[in-house]
Tab-separated table of C-alpha atoms in Angstrom:
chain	number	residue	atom	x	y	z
A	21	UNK	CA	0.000	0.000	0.000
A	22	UNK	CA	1.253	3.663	-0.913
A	23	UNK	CA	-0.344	5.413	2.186
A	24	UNK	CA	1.843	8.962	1.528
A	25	UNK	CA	1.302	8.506	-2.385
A	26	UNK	CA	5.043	8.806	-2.792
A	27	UNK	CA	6.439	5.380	-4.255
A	28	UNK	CA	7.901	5.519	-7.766
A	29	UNK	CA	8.888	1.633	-7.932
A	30	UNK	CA	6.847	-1.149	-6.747
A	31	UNK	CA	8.593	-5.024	-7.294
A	32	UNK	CA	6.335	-7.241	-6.179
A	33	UNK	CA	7.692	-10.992	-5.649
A	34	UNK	CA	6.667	-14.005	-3.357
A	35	UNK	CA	9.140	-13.227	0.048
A	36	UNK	CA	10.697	-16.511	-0.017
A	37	UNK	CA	12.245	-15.794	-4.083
A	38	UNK	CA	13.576	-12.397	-2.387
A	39	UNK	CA	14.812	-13.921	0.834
A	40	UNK	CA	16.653	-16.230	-1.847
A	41	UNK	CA	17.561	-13.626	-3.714
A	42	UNK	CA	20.003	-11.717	-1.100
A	43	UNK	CA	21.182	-15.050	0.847
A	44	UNK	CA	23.987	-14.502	-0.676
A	45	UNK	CA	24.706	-11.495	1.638
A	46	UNK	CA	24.316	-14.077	4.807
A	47	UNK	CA	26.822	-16.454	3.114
A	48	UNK	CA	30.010	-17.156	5.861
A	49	UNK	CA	29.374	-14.035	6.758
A	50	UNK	CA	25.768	-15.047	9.471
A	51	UNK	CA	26.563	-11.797	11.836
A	52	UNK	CA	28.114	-8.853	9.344
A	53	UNK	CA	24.286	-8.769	7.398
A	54	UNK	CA	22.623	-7.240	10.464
A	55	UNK	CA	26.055	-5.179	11.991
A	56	UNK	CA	26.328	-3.315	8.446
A	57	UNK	CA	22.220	-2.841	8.272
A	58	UNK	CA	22.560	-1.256	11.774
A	59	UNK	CA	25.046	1.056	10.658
A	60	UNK	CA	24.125	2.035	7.302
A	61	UNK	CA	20.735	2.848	9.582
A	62	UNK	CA	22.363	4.966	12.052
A	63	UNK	CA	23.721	6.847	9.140
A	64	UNK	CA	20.435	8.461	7.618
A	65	UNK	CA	19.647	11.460	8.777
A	66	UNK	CA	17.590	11.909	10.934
A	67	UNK	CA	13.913	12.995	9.827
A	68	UNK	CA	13.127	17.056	10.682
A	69	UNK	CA	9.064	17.526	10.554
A	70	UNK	CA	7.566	20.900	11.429
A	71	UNK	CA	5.106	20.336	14.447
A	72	UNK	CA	2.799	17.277	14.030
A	73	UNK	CA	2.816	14.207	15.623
A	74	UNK	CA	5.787	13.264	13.722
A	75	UNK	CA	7.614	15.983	14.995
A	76	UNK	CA	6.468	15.836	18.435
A	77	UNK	CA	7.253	12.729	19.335
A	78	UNK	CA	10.664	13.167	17.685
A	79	UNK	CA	11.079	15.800	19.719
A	80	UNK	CA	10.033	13.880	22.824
A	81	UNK	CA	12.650	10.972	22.063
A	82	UNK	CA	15.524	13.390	21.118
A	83	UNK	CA	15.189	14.773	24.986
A	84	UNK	CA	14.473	11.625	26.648
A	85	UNK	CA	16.643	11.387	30.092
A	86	UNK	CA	18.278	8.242	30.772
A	87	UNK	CA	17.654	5.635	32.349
A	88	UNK	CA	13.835	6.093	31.068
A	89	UNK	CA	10.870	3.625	30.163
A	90	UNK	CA	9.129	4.735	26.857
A	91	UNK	CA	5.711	2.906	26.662
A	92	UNK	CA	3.775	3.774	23.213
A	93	UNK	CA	0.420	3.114	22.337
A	94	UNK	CA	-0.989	1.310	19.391
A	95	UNK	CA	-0.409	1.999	15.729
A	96	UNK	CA	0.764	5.994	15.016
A	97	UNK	CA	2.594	6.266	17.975
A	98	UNK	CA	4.748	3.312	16.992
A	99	UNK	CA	4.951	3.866	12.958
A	100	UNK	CA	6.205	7.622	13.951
A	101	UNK	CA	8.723	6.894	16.820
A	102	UNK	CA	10.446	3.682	14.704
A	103	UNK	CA	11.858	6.648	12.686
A	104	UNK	CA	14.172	8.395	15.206
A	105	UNK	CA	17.129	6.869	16.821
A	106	UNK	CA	16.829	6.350	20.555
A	107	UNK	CA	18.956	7.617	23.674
A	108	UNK	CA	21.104	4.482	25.231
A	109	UNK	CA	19.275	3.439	28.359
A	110	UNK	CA	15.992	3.901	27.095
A	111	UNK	CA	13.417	1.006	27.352
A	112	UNK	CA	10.407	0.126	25.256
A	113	UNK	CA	7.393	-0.918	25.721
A	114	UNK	CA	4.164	-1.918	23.718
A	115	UNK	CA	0.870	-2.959	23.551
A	116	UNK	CA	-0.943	-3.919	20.805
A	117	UNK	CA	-4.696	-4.212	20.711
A	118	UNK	CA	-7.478	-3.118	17.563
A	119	UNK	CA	-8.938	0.176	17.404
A	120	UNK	CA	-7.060	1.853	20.528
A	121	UNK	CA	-8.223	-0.953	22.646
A	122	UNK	CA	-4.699	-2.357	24.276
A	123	UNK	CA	-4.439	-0.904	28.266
A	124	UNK	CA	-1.246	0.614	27.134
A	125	UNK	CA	-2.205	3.335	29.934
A	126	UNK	CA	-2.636	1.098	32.973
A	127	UNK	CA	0.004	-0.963	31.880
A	128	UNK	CA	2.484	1.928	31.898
A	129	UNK	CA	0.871	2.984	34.859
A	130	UNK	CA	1.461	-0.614	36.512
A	131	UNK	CA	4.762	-0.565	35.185
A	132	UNK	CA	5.371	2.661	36.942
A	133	UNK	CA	4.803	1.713	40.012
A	134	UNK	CA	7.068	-1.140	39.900
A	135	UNK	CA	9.960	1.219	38.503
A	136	UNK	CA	12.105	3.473	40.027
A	137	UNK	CA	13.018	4.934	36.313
A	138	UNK	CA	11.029	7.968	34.695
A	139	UNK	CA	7.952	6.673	32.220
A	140	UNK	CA	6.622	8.594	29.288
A	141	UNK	CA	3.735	7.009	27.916
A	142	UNK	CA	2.751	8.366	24.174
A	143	UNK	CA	-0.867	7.714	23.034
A	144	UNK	CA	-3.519	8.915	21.145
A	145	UNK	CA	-6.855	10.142	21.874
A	146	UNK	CA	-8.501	6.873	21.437
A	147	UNK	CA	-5.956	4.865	23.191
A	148	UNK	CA	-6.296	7.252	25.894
A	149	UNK	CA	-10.017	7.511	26.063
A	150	UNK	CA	-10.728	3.691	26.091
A	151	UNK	CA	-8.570	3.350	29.262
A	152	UNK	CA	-8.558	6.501	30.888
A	153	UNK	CA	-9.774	5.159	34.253
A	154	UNK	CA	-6.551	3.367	34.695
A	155	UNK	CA	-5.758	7.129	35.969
A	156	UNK	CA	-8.498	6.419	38.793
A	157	UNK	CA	-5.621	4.373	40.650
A	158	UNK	CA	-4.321	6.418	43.379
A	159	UNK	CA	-0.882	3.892	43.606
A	160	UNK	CA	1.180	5.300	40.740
A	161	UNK	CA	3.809	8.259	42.169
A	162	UNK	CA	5.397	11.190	40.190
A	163	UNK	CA	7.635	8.864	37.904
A	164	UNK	CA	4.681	9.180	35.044
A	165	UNK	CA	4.437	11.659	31.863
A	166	UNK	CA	1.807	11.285	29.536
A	167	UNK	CA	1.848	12.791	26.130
A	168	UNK	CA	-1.164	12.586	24.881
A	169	UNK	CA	-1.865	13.662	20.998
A	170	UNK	CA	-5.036	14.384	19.986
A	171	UNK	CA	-5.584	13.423	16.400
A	172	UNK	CA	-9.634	13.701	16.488
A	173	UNK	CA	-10.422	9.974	17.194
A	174	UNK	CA	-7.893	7.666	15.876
A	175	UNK	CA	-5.782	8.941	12.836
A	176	UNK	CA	-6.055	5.548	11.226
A	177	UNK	CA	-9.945	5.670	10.785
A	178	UNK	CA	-9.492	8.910	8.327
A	179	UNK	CA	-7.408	6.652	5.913
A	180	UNK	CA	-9.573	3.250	6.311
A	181	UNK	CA	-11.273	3.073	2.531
A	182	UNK	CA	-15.432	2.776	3.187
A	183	UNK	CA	-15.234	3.461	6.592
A	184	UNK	CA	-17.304	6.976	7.302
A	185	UNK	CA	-17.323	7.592	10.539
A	186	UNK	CA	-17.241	11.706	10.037
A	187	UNK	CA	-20.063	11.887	12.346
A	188	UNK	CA	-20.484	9.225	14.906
A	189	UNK	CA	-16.391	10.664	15.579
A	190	UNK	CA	-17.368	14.300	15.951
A	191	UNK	CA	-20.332	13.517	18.537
């Protein structure tokens, strides 16, 4: 799928014939494949965005402390922090769950409590709505930040072909 209507070359193959295709690069060689890919990564540049949720959460790892705990919510959150490059000492966490639906609140929350590190929790809206209450617990200290980006409902449903949800979202 083109979802920013950028590609200009599409080679579509059956993964095994491509996996076959670059073994070559694995022969007697098992650990330099993923040591050069690692390095060749940390080479791009990294991506500058003007403020968005791209940019904010780049922003938000650039200046993480460390030791920290990152936990990240479902979809979004994860797709747009995969593109920086993270501080040493910083741990990740993830839920995944359908349609915002994963606790990743009260598990950072639970996680928090058990942690004597700093946690930032990035989620969206929906993420954040479904499990708000997890805020209700009174056990979690000052070790917790919450960014919480409000893309109008879940970003993902905007982009979802046949799915109108313009106004069961707004109300």
């Amino acid at each position: 799928a083109d979802l920013y209507g950028s590609l200009t070359t599409v080679i579509e193959m059956d993964p095994f014939e491509f996996l076959e295709k670059i073994a070559y690069l694995l022969e007697n060689k098992p650990t330099e494949f993923p040591r050069l890919w690692e390095n060749n990564a940390r080479e791009l540049p990294l991506p500058e965005f003007p403020y968005s949720e791209m940019g904010t959460i780049g922003m938000l790892l650039k200046s993480l402390p460390t030791p920290c705990a990152l936990h990240l919510g479902n979809s979004s959150t994860v797709r747009y922090a995969q593109l920086y490059n993270l501080p040493d000492g910083v741990e990740v966490c993830c839920n995944r769950g359908t349609s915002g639906i994963e606790g990743s609140l009260s598990t950072a929350i639970g996680y928090s409590v058990c942690s004597d590190k700093l946690n930032f929790v990035v989620l969206g809206d929906l993420s954040f709505f479904y499990d708000m209450n997890a805020l209700w617990n009174s056990n979690y200290g000052c070790n917790l930040r919450i960014l919480l980006l409000n893309n109008g409902g879940g970003e993902i449903f905007q982009a979802l072909p046949g799915l109108d949800m313009s106004d069961k979202s707004h109300r």
